[in-house]
Amino acid sequence: MKVLKWLDDHTEEVILGIFSVIMVAVIFLQVIMRYVFDNSLSWSEELARYCFIWLVYIGISYGVKKQRHIKVDVLLLLFKDKARLIFTIISNLLFLFFCLFVIKYGSDIAFKLLEWGQKSPANQIPMGLVYLAAPVGMGLTAIRIIQHLVKQIRGLLGFEEIDIKTTQEKLQEE
């Protein structure tokens, strides 16, 4: 049970950390090669770009987990308590449907590319693995949205205390 709790708490952080370290190290190596040795690496830019793509999609999940993702909360300013909670649930349901759409069609594209055997020019990485960033990232995002939806629905039914705040209200508290 502790392992599942740890995975729930740290999955995105570990993945983001790994890709960040790889990306920074490769870019640093490329800078050293260009300016110190007056030579460049043919594969570094491509690898850094693919790490960045994965960082973006896993970062979406991390933002949702921490409730720091971009959202428009103009409607929340007009309402209080339960109405805010209802609008937040509707918003999360729409986001969940978008995630499921990206998972479905993104994985179709990624698996077709894996099936066709297309590889990246410099590193010979299967392009399907690069394209898998979207469905994997959105899959993690969907899990995080479902976790929030469960809490919000429990709050709506009165089983849990939930306080929905706008970005403005959060900033005023800080």
Short mmCIF file of N, CA and C in Angstrom, two decimals:
data_model
loop_
_atom_site.label_atom_id
_atom_site.label_comp_id
_atom_site.label_asym_id
_atom_site.label_seq_id
_atom_site.Cartn_x
_atom_site.Cartn_y
_atom_site.Cartn_z
N MET A 1 0.82 -1.19 0.00
CA MET A 1 0.00 0.00 0.00
C MET A 1 0.86 1.26 0.00
N LYS A 2 2.00 1.18 0.72
CA LYS A 2 2.90 2.33 0.76
C LYS A 2 3.48 2.62 -0.62
N VAL A 3 3.72 1.56 -1.39
CA VAL A 3 4.28 1.73 -2.73
C VAL A 3 3.29 2.47 -3.62
N LEU A 4 2.01 2.07 -3.54
CA LEU A 4 0.98 2.75 -4.35
C LEU A 4 0.84 4.20 -3.95
N LYS A 5 0.90 4.49 -2.65
CA LYS A 5 0.81 5.87 -2.16
C LYS A 5 1.99 6.68 -2.68
N TRP A 6 3.20 6.07 -2.62
CA TRP A 6 4.39 6.76 -3.10
C TRP A 6 4.28 7.04 -4.60
N LEU A 7 3.82 6.05 -5.38
CA LEU A 7 3.64 6.23 -6.81
C LEU A 7 2.62 7.33 -7.11
N ASP A 8 1.53 7.34 -6.35
CA ASP A 8 0.52 8.37 -6.53
C ASP A 8 1.08 9.76 -6.24
N ASP A 9 1.92 9.84 -5.24
CA ASP A 9 2.48 11.14 -4.85
C ASP A 9 3.62 11.61 -5.74
N HIS A 10 4.39 10.68 -6.33
CA HIS A 10 5.65 11.08 -6.96
C HIS A 10 5.85 10.66 -8.41
N THR A 11 4.89 10.05 -9.05
CA THR A 11 5.07 9.57 -10.41
C THR A 11 5.52 10.68 -11.36
N GLU A 12 4.76 11.76 -11.40
CA GLU A 12 5.08 12.84 -12.32
C GLU A 12 6.42 13.49 -11.98
N GLU A 13 6.68 13.66 -10.68
CA GLU A 13 7.94 14.32 -10.29
C GLU A 13 9.15 13.51 -10.76
N VAL A 14 9.09 12.20 -10.61
CA VAL A 14 10.22 11.35 -11.02
C VAL A 14 10.41 11.43 -12.54
N ILE A 15 9.33 11.27 -13.28
CA ILE A 15 9.43 11.32 -14.75
C ILE A 15 9.92 12.69 -15.21
N LEU A 16 9.36 13.76 -14.63
CA LEU A 16 9.79 15.11 -15.00
C LEU A 16 11.26 15.33 -14.65
N GLY A 17 11.68 14.82 -13.52
CA GLY A 17 13.08 14.95 -13.11
C GLY A 17 14.02 14.26 -14.07
N ILE A 18 13.67 13.04 -14.46
CA ILE A 18 14.52 12.27 -15.38
C ILE A 18 14.66 13.00 -16.72
N PHE A 19 13.52 13.41 -17.30
CA PHE A 19 13.58 14.09 -18.59
C PHE A 19 14.27 15.44 -18.49
N SER A 20 14.10 16.14 -17.38
CA SER A 20 14.78 17.43 -17.20
C SER A 20 16.29 17.25 -17.13
N VAL A 21 16.74 16.27 -16.37
CA VAL A 21 18.17 16.02 -16.25
C VAL A 21 18.77 15.64 -17.60
N ILE A 22 18.10 14.77 -18.33
CA ILE A 22 18.60 14.37 -19.65
C ILE A 22 18.68 15.58 -20.57
N MET A 23 17.60 16.37 -20.60
CA MET A 23 17.55 17.52 -21.50
C MET A 23 18.64 18.54 -21.17
N VAL A 24 18.78 18.89 -19.89
CA VAL A 24 19.79 19.87 -19.49
C VAL A 24 21.19 19.34 -19.75
N ALA A 25 21.44 18.08 -19.45
CA ALA A 25 22.77 17.50 -19.67
C ALA A 25 23.13 17.50 -21.15
N VAL A 26 22.18 17.13 -22.00
CA VAL A 26 22.46 17.06 -23.43
C VAL A 26 22.68 18.47 -24.00
N ILE A 27 21.88 19.43 -23.57
CA ILE A 27 22.07 20.80 -24.05
C ILE A 27 23.40 21.36 -23.55
N PHE A 28 23.74 21.09 -22.29
CA PHE A 28 25.02 21.53 -21.74
C PHE A 28 26.19 20.92 -22.53
N LEU A 29 26.09 19.63 -22.81
CA LEU A 29 27.12 18.95 -23.57
C LEU A 29 27.26 19.57 -24.97
N GLN A 30 26.14 19.90 -25.58
CA GLN A 30 26.16 20.51 -26.91
C GLN A 30 26.84 21.88 -26.87
N VAL A 31 26.56 22.67 -25.84
CA VAL A 31 27.19 23.99 -25.70
C VAL A 31 28.70 23.83 -25.52
N ILE A 32 29.10 22.91 -24.68
CA ILE A 32 30.54 22.65 -24.46
C ILE A 32 31.20 22.22 -25.78
N MET A 33 30.55 21.31 -26.49
CA MET A 33 31.12 20.83 -27.75
C MET A 33 31.26 21.96 -28.77
N ARG A 34 30.27 22.84 -28.85
CA ARG A 34 30.32 23.92 -29.84
C ARG A 34 31.36 24.98 -29.49
N TYR A 35 31.36 25.43 -28.24
CA TYR A 35 32.18 26.58 -27.90
C TYR A 35 33.57 26.22 -27.38
N VAL A 36 33.75 25.04 -26.86
CA VAL A 36 35.07 24.65 -26.36
C VAL A 36 35.82 23.84 -27.42
N PHE A 37 35.15 22.86 -28.01
CA PHE A 37 35.80 21.98 -28.97
C PHE A 37 35.53 22.35 -30.43
N ASP A 38 34.73 23.41 -30.64
CA ASP A 38 34.41 23.91 -31.99
C ASP A 38 33.87 22.79 -32.90
N ASN A 39 33.01 21.97 -32.31
CA ASN A 39 32.41 20.86 -33.01
C ASN A 39 31.01 20.69 -32.44
N SER A 40 30.10 20.11 -33.19
CA SER A 40 28.76 19.92 -32.61
C SER A 40 28.32 18.47 -32.74
N LEU A 41 27.35 18.14 -31.91
CA LEU A 41 26.79 16.79 -31.91
C LEU A 41 25.56 16.77 -32.80
N SER A 42 25.43 15.74 -33.59
CA SER A 42 24.30 15.68 -34.52
C SER A 42 23.00 15.24 -33.84
N TRP A 43 23.09 14.63 -32.70
CA TRP A 43 21.92 14.01 -32.08
C TRP A 43 21.36 14.77 -30.89
N SER A 44 22.08 15.74 -30.37
CA SER A 44 21.70 16.37 -29.09
C SER A 44 20.42 17.19 -29.18
N GLU A 45 20.28 17.97 -30.24
CA GLU A 45 19.09 18.82 -30.36
C GLU A 45 17.82 17.98 -30.46
N GLU A 46 17.91 16.92 -31.23
CA GLU A 46 16.75 16.04 -31.40
C GLU A 46 16.35 15.38 -30.07
N LEU A 47 17.32 14.87 -29.34
CA LEU A 47 17.03 14.24 -28.05
C LEU A 47 16.44 15.24 -27.07
N ALA A 48 17.01 16.45 -27.02
CA ALA A 48 16.48 17.48 -26.13
C ALA A 48 15.04 17.84 -26.50
N ARG A 49 14.76 17.93 -27.79
CA ARG A 49 13.41 18.26 -28.25
C ARG A 49 12.41 17.18 -27.83
N TYR A 50 12.79 15.92 -27.97
CA TYR A 50 11.89 14.83 -27.60
C TYR A 50 11.69 14.77 -26.09
N CYS A 51 12.73 15.06 -25.32
CA CYS A 51 12.58 15.13 -23.86
C CYS A 51 11.63 16.26 -23.49
N PHE A 52 11.75 17.38 -24.20
CA PHE A 52 10.87 18.52 -23.92
C PHE A 52 9.41 18.19 -24.23
N ILE A 53 9.18 17.47 -25.30
CA ILE A 53 7.80 17.06 -25.64
C ILE A 53 7.22 16.22 -24.51
N TRP A 54 7.99 15.25 -24.02
CA TRP A 54 7.53 14.43 -22.91
C TRP A 54 7.33 15.27 -21.65
N LEU A 55 8.22 16.23 -21.42
CA LEU A 55 8.08 17.11 -20.25
C LEU A 55 6.76 17.87 -20.28
N VAL A 56 6.39 18.36 -21.45
CA VAL A 56 5.14 19.13 -21.57
C VAL A 56 3.94 18.27 -21.22
N TYR A 57 3.86 17.08 -21.79
CA TYR A 57 2.68 16.25 -21.56
C TYR A 57 2.61 15.70 -20.14
N ILE A 58 3.73 15.34 -19.56
CA ILE A 58 3.72 14.89 -18.16
C ILE A 58 3.47 16.09 -17.25
N GLY A 59 3.96 17.25 -17.66
CA GLY A 59 3.73 18.48 -16.89
C GLY A 59 2.26 18.85 -16.80
N ILE A 60 1.48 18.52 -17.81
CA ILE A 60 0.03 18.77 -17.75
C ILE A 60 -0.56 17.98 -16.59
N SER A 61 -0.18 16.73 -16.48
CA SER A 61 -0.68 15.89 -15.39
C SER A 61 -0.25 16.45 -14.03
N TYR A 62 0.99 16.88 -13.95
CA TYR A 62 1.50 17.44 -12.68
C TYR A 62 0.73 18.71 -12.32
N GLY A 63 0.45 19.56 -13.30
CA GLY A 63 -0.33 20.77 -13.06
C GLY A 63 -1.73 20.46 -12.57
N VAL A 64 -2.36 19.45 -13.14
CA VAL A 64 -3.70 19.05 -12.70
C VAL A 64 -3.64 18.49 -11.28
N LYS A 65 -2.63 17.68 -11.02
CA LYS A 65 -2.49 17.07 -9.69
C LYS A 65 -2.37 18.15 -8.61
N LYS A 66 -1.59 19.18 -8.90
CA LYS A 66 -1.37 20.26 -7.93
C LYS A 66 -2.41 21.37 -8.03
N GLN A 67 -3.37 21.22 -8.94
CA GLN A 67 -4.41 22.22 -9.18
C GLN A 67 -3.80 23.58 -9.55
N ARG A 68 -2.76 23.54 -10.36
CA ARG A 68 -2.08 24.75 -10.81
C ARG A 68 -2.17 24.92 -12.32
N HIS A 69 -3.08 24.20 -12.96
CA HIS A 69 -3.21 24.30 -14.40
C HIS A 69 -3.96 25.57 -14.77
N ILE A 70 -3.83 25.96 -16.02
CA ILE A 70 -4.48 27.18 -16.50
C ILE A 70 -5.98 26.94 -16.56
N LYS A 71 -6.72 27.86 -15.99
CA LYS A 71 -8.18 27.76 -16.06
C LYS A 71 -8.78 29.16 -16.03
N VAL A 72 -9.93 29.26 -16.59
CA VAL A 72 -10.66 30.53 -16.58
C VAL A 72 -11.75 30.39 -15.53
N ASP A 73 -11.65 31.22 -14.49
CA ASP A 73 -12.62 31.07 -13.40
C ASP A 73 -13.52 32.30 -13.25
N VAL A 74 -13.89 32.89 -14.39
CA VAL A 74 -14.79 34.04 -14.36
C VAL A 74 -16.15 33.65 -13.79
N LEU A 75 -16.67 32.48 -14.20
CA LEU A 75 -17.97 32.03 -13.69
C LEU A 75 -17.92 31.78 -12.18
N LEU A 76 -16.79 31.36 -11.69
CA LEU A 76 -16.68 31.09 -10.26
C LEU A 76 -16.82 32.37 -9.44
N LEU A 77 -16.48 33.52 -10.03
CA LEU A 77 -16.61 34.79 -9.32
C LEU A 77 -18.08 35.14 -9.08
N LEU A 78 -18.95 34.63 -9.92
CA LEU A 78 -20.37 34.96 -9.83
C LEU A 78 -21.13 34.11 -8.81
N PHE A 79 -20.56 32.99 -8.43
CA PHE A 79 -21.28 32.04 -7.59
C PHE A 79 -20.52 31.74 -6.30
N LYS A 80 -21.20 31.08 -5.40
CA LYS A 80 -20.61 30.68 -4.12
C LYS A 80 -20.78 29.17 -3.93
N ASP A 81 -19.97 28.62 -3.09
CA ASP A 81 -20.00 27.25 -2.56
C ASP A 81 -20.46 26.17 -3.53
N LYS A 82 -21.70 25.68 -3.39
CA LYS A 82 -22.16 24.52 -4.17
C LYS A 82 -22.18 24.80 -5.66
N ALA A 83 -22.58 26.01 -6.05
CA ALA A 83 -22.59 26.35 -7.47
C ALA A 83 -21.18 26.33 -8.04
N ARG A 84 -20.21 26.82 -7.28
CA ARG A 84 -18.80 26.76 -7.70
C ARG A 84 -18.36 25.32 -7.86
N LEU A 85 -18.76 24.50 -6.93
CA LEU A 85 -18.39 23.09 -6.97
C LEU A 85 -18.99 22.41 -8.20
N ILE A 86 -20.23 22.72 -8.50
CA ILE A 86 -20.90 22.14 -9.67
C ILE A 86 -20.20 22.57 -10.96
N PHE A 87 -19.87 23.86 -11.07
CA PHE A 87 -19.15 24.33 -12.25
C PHE A 87 -17.77 23.70 -12.37
N THR A 88 -17.11 23.49 -11.26
CA THR A 88 -15.80 22.86 -11.27
C THR A 88 -15.92 21.40 -11.71
N ILE A 89 -16.93 20.71 -11.26
CA ILE A 89 -17.16 19.32 -11.68
C ILE A 89 -17.44 19.26 -13.18
N ILE A 90 -18.29 20.16 -13.67
CA ILE A 90 -18.58 20.20 -15.12
C ILE A 90 -17.31 20.47 -15.91
N SER A 91 -16.51 21.42 -15.44
CA SER A 91 -15.25 21.74 -16.10
C SER A 91 -14.32 20.54 -16.13
N ASN A 92 -14.21 19.85 -15.02
CA ASN A 92 -13.35 18.67 -14.96
C ASN A 92 -13.87 17.54 -15.85
N LEU A 93 -15.18 17.39 -15.94
CA LEU A 93 -15.74 16.37 -16.84
C LEU A 93 -15.41 16.68 -18.29
N LEU A 94 -15.52 17.95 -18.68
CA LEU A 94 -15.16 18.34 -20.05
C LEU A 94 -13.68 18.08 -20.32
N PHE A 95 -12.84 18.42 -19.35
CA PHE A 95 -11.41 18.17 -19.49
C PHE A 95 -11.13 16.67 -19.58
N LEU A 96 -11.85 15.88 -18.81
CA LEU A 96 -11.69 14.42 -18.86
C LEU A 96 -12.06 13.88 -20.23
N PHE A 97 -13.15 14.38 -20.83
CA PHE A 97 -13.53 13.93 -22.16
C PHE A 97 -12.47 14.30 -23.19
N PHE A 98 -11.89 15.50 -23.04
CA PHE A 98 -10.79 15.90 -23.93
C PHE A 98 -9.61 14.94 -23.78
N CYS A 99 -9.28 14.61 -22.54
CA CYS A 99 -8.17 13.68 -22.29
C CYS A 99 -8.43 12.33 -22.96
N LEU A 100 -9.64 11.83 -22.81
CA LEU A 100 -9.99 10.54 -23.41
C LEU A 100 -9.90 10.59 -24.93
N PHE A 101 -10.30 11.73 -25.52
CA PHE A 101 -10.19 11.93 -26.97
C PHE A 101 -8.73 11.87 -27.40
N VAL A 102 -7.85 12.59 -26.69
CA VAL A 102 -6.42 12.60 -27.03
C VAL A 102 -5.81 11.21 -26.82
N ILE A 103 -6.21 10.53 -25.77
CA ILE A 103 -5.70 9.17 -25.53
C ILE A 103 -6.06 8.26 -26.69
N LYS A 104 -7.31 8.31 -27.10
CA LYS A 104 -7.79 7.43 -28.17
C LYS A 104 -7.05 7.70 -29.48
N TYR A 105 -7.12 8.94 -29.95
CA TYR A 105 -6.55 9.25 -31.26
C TYR A 105 -5.03 9.37 -31.22
N GLY A 106 -4.47 9.82 -30.11
CA GLY A 106 -3.02 9.90 -29.98
C GLY A 106 -2.38 8.53 -29.97
N SER A 107 -3.01 7.59 -29.29
CA SER A 107 -2.45 6.23 -29.27
C SER A 107 -2.62 5.55 -30.63
N ASP A 108 -3.71 5.85 -31.34
CA ASP A 108 -3.86 5.30 -32.69
C ASP A 108 -2.70 5.75 -33.59
N ILE A 109 -2.38 7.05 -33.53
CA ILE A 109 -1.29 7.58 -34.34
C ILE A 109 0.05 6.98 -33.90
N ALA A 110 0.29 6.94 -32.61
CA ALA A 110 1.57 6.42 -32.10
C ALA A 110 1.77 4.96 -32.48
N PHE A 111 0.73 4.16 -32.34
CA PHE A 111 0.87 2.74 -32.67
C PHE A 111 1.02 2.51 -34.17
N LYS A 112 0.39 3.36 -34.97
CA LYS A 112 0.59 3.25 -36.43
C LYS A 112 2.04 3.55 -36.78
N LEU A 113 2.61 4.59 -36.15
CA LEU A 113 4.01 4.92 -36.41
C LEU A 113 4.95 3.81 -35.93
N LEU A 114 4.62 3.20 -34.80
CA LEU A 114 5.42 2.07 -34.33
C LEU A 114 5.32 0.89 -35.30
N GLU A 115 4.12 0.68 -35.80
CA GLU A 115 3.88 -0.42 -36.75
C GLU A 115 4.65 -0.19 -38.06
N TRP A 116 4.66 1.06 -38.52
CA TRP A 116 5.34 1.38 -39.78
C TRP A 116 6.86 1.42 -39.61
N GLY A 117 7.33 1.56 -38.38
CA GLY A 117 8.76 1.54 -38.14
C GLY A 117 9.49 2.85 -38.42
N GLN A 118 8.75 3.96 -38.46
CA GLN A 118 9.40 5.26 -38.71
C GLN A 118 10.33 5.60 -37.55
N LYS A 119 11.54 6.06 -37.88
CA LYS A 119 12.54 6.40 -36.87
C LYS A 119 12.97 7.84 -37.03
N SER A 120 13.46 8.41 -35.94
CA SER A 120 13.95 9.79 -35.99
C SER A 120 15.27 9.81 -36.78
N PRO A 121 15.56 10.94 -37.44
CA PRO A 121 16.73 10.97 -38.32
C PRO A 121 18.08 10.80 -37.60
N ALA A 122 18.30 11.49 -36.51
CA ALA A 122 19.63 11.48 -35.89
C ALA A 122 19.82 10.33 -34.90
N ASN A 123 18.84 10.08 -34.06
CA ASN A 123 18.99 9.09 -32.99
C ASN A 123 18.41 7.72 -33.31
N GLN A 124 17.67 7.63 -34.38
CA GLN A 124 17.01 6.39 -34.76
C GLN A 124 16.04 5.89 -33.68
N ILE A 125 15.43 6.83 -32.96
CA ILE A 125 14.40 6.51 -31.97
C ILE A 125 13.10 6.26 -32.73
N PRO A 126 12.37 5.21 -32.41
CA PRO A 126 11.07 5.02 -33.06
C PRO A 126 10.16 6.22 -32.79
N MET A 127 9.64 6.82 -33.86
CA MET A 127 8.82 8.02 -33.72
C MET A 127 7.53 7.74 -32.95
N GLY A 128 7.09 6.51 -32.95
CA GLY A 128 5.91 6.15 -32.17
C GLY A 128 6.12 6.41 -30.69
N LEU A 129 7.36 6.23 -30.20
CA LEU A 129 7.65 6.50 -28.78
C LEU A 129 7.54 7.99 -28.48
N VAL A 130 7.93 8.83 -29.42
CA VAL A 130 7.80 10.27 -29.24
C VAL A 130 6.32 10.64 -29.22
N TYR A 131 5.56 10.08 -30.13
CA TYR A 131 4.13 10.39 -30.22
C TYR A 131 3.34 9.79 -29.06
N LEU A 132 3.89 8.82 -28.37
CA LEU A 132 3.22 8.25 -27.20
C LEU A 132 3.17 9.24 -26.02
N ALA A 133 3.93 10.31 -26.11
CA ALA A 133 3.92 11.31 -25.03
C ALA A 133 2.51 11.86 -24.81
N ALA A 134 1.78 12.10 -25.87
CA ALA A 134 0.43 12.67 -25.74
C ALA A 134 -0.52 11.70 -25.03
N PRO A 135 -0.68 10.46 -25.50
CA PRO A 135 -1.61 9.59 -24.78
C PRO A 135 -1.16 9.22 -23.37
N VAL A 136 0.14 9.06 -23.15
CA VAL A 136 0.61 8.74 -21.79
C VAL A 136 0.38 9.92 -20.86
N GLY A 137 0.76 11.12 -21.31
CA GLY A 137 0.54 12.31 -20.49
C GLY A 137 -0.93 12.56 -20.21
N MET A 138 -1.76 12.39 -21.22
CA MET A 138 -3.19 12.60 -21.02
C MET A 138 -3.81 11.47 -20.20
N GLY A 139 -3.22 10.28 -20.26
CA GLY A 139 -3.68 9.18 -19.41
C GLY A 139 -3.44 9.50 -17.94
N LEU A 140 -2.24 9.99 -17.64
CA LEU A 140 -1.94 10.41 -16.26
C LEU A 140 -2.84 11.57 -15.85
N THR A 141 -3.07 12.49 -16.78
CA THR A 141 -3.96 13.62 -16.50
C THR A 141 -5.37 13.15 -16.20
N ALA A 142 -5.86 12.18 -16.97
CA ALA A 142 -7.20 11.65 -16.75
C ALA A 142 -7.31 11.02 -15.36
N ILE A 143 -6.25 10.31 -14.95
CA ILE A 143 -6.25 9.71 -13.60
C ILE A 143 -6.35 10.80 -12.55
N ARG A 144 -5.58 11.87 -12.72
CA ARG A 144 -5.61 12.99 -11.74
C ARG A 144 -6.95 13.69 -11.74
N ILE A 145 -7.56 13.85 -12.90
CA ILE A 145 -8.88 14.48 -12.96
C ILE A 145 -9.91 13.60 -12.26
N ILE A 146 -9.85 12.30 -12.48
CA ILE A 146 -10.78 11.38 -11.82
C ILE A 146 -10.61 11.45 -10.31
N GLN A 147 -9.36 11.53 -9.83
CA GLN A 147 -9.12 11.66 -8.40
C GLN A 147 -9.79 12.93 -7.86
N HIS A 148 -9.65 14.04 -8.58
CA HIS A 148 -10.28 15.28 -8.14
C HIS A 148 -11.81 15.20 -8.22
N LEU A 149 -12.31 14.56 -9.27
CA LEU A 149 -13.76 14.43 -9.42
C LEU A 149 -14.37 13.63 -8.27
N VAL A 150 -13.69 12.58 -7.85
CA VAL A 150 -14.19 11.78 -6.72
C VAL A 150 -14.29 12.66 -5.47
N LYS A 151 -13.24 13.43 -5.20
CA LYS A 151 -13.27 14.33 -4.03
C LYS A 151 -14.38 15.37 -4.17
N GLN A 152 -14.52 15.93 -5.37
CA GLN A 152 -15.53 16.97 -5.57
C GLN A 152 -16.95 16.43 -5.46
N ILE A 153 -17.18 15.26 -5.99
CA ILE A 153 -18.51 14.66 -5.88
C ILE A 153 -18.81 14.29 -4.43
N ARG A 154 -17.80 13.78 -3.72
CA ARG A 154 -17.98 13.51 -2.29
C ARG A 154 -18.29 14.81 -1.54
N GLY A 155 -17.66 15.90 -1.95
CA GLY A 155 -17.93 17.19 -1.33
C GLY A 155 -19.34 17.68 -1.65
N LEU A 156 -19.77 17.46 -2.86
CA LEU A 156 -21.13 17.86 -3.27
C LEU A 156 -22.18 17.08 -2.50
N LEU A 157 -21.89 15.81 -2.23
CA LEU A 157 -22.84 14.96 -1.48
C LEU A 157 -22.73 15.15 0.03
N GLY A 158 -21.75 15.93 0.47
CA GLY A 158 -21.61 16.23 1.88
C GLY A 158 -20.71 15.30 2.66
N PHE A 159 -19.99 14.42 1.98
CA PHE A 159 -19.10 13.48 2.67
C PHE A 159 -17.73 14.08 2.97
N GLU A 160 -17.39 15.14 2.28
CA GLU A 160 -16.06 15.73 2.40
C GLU A 160 -16.20 17.24 2.29
N GLU A 161 -15.35 17.96 2.99
CA GLU A 161 -15.36 19.42 2.94
C GLU A 161 -14.43 19.89 1.83
N ILE A 162 -14.98 20.61 0.85
CA ILE A 162 -14.17 21.10 -0.27
C ILE A 162 -14.43 22.59 -0.42
N ASP A 163 -13.35 23.34 -0.57
CA ASP A 163 -13.44 24.78 -0.76
C ASP A 163 -12.88 25.12 -2.13
N ILE A 164 -13.75 25.56 -3.03
CA ILE A 164 -13.34 25.93 -4.38
C ILE A 164 -13.03 27.42 -4.38
N LYS A 165 -11.79 27.75 -4.70
CA LYS A 165 -11.37 29.16 -4.71
C LYS A 165 -10.91 29.56 -6.10
N THR A 166 -11.15 30.81 -6.43
CA THR A 166 -10.65 31.35 -7.69
C THR A 166 -9.17 31.67 -7.54
N THR A 167 -8.52 31.90 -8.65
CA THR A 167 -7.10 32.25 -8.62
C THR A 167 -6.90 33.54 -7.84
N GLN A 168 -7.81 34.48 -8.02
CA GLN A 168 -7.73 35.76 -7.33
C GLN A 168 -7.81 35.56 -5.81
N GLU A 169 -8.71 34.71 -5.37
CA GLU A 169 -8.84 34.45 -3.94
C GLU A 169 -7.60 33.75 -3.38
N LYS A 170 -7.02 32.84 -4.16
CA LYS A 170 -5.80 32.16 -3.72
C LYS A 170 -4.66 33.15 -3.59
N LEU A 171 -4.55 34.08 -4.54
CA LEU A 171 -3.49 35.07 -4.49
C LEU A 171 -3.66 36.03 -3.30
N GLN A 172 -4.91 36.37 -2.99
CA GLN A 172 -5.16 37.27 -1.86
C GLN A 172 -4.78 36.60 -0.53
N GLU A 173 -4.95 35.27 -0.45
CA GLU A 173 -4.58 34.55 0.78
C GLU A 173 -3.06 34.52 0.96
N GLU A 174 -2.34 34.43 -0.15
CA GLU A 174 -0.88 34.34 -0.08
C GLU A 174 -0.33 35.70 0.20
#
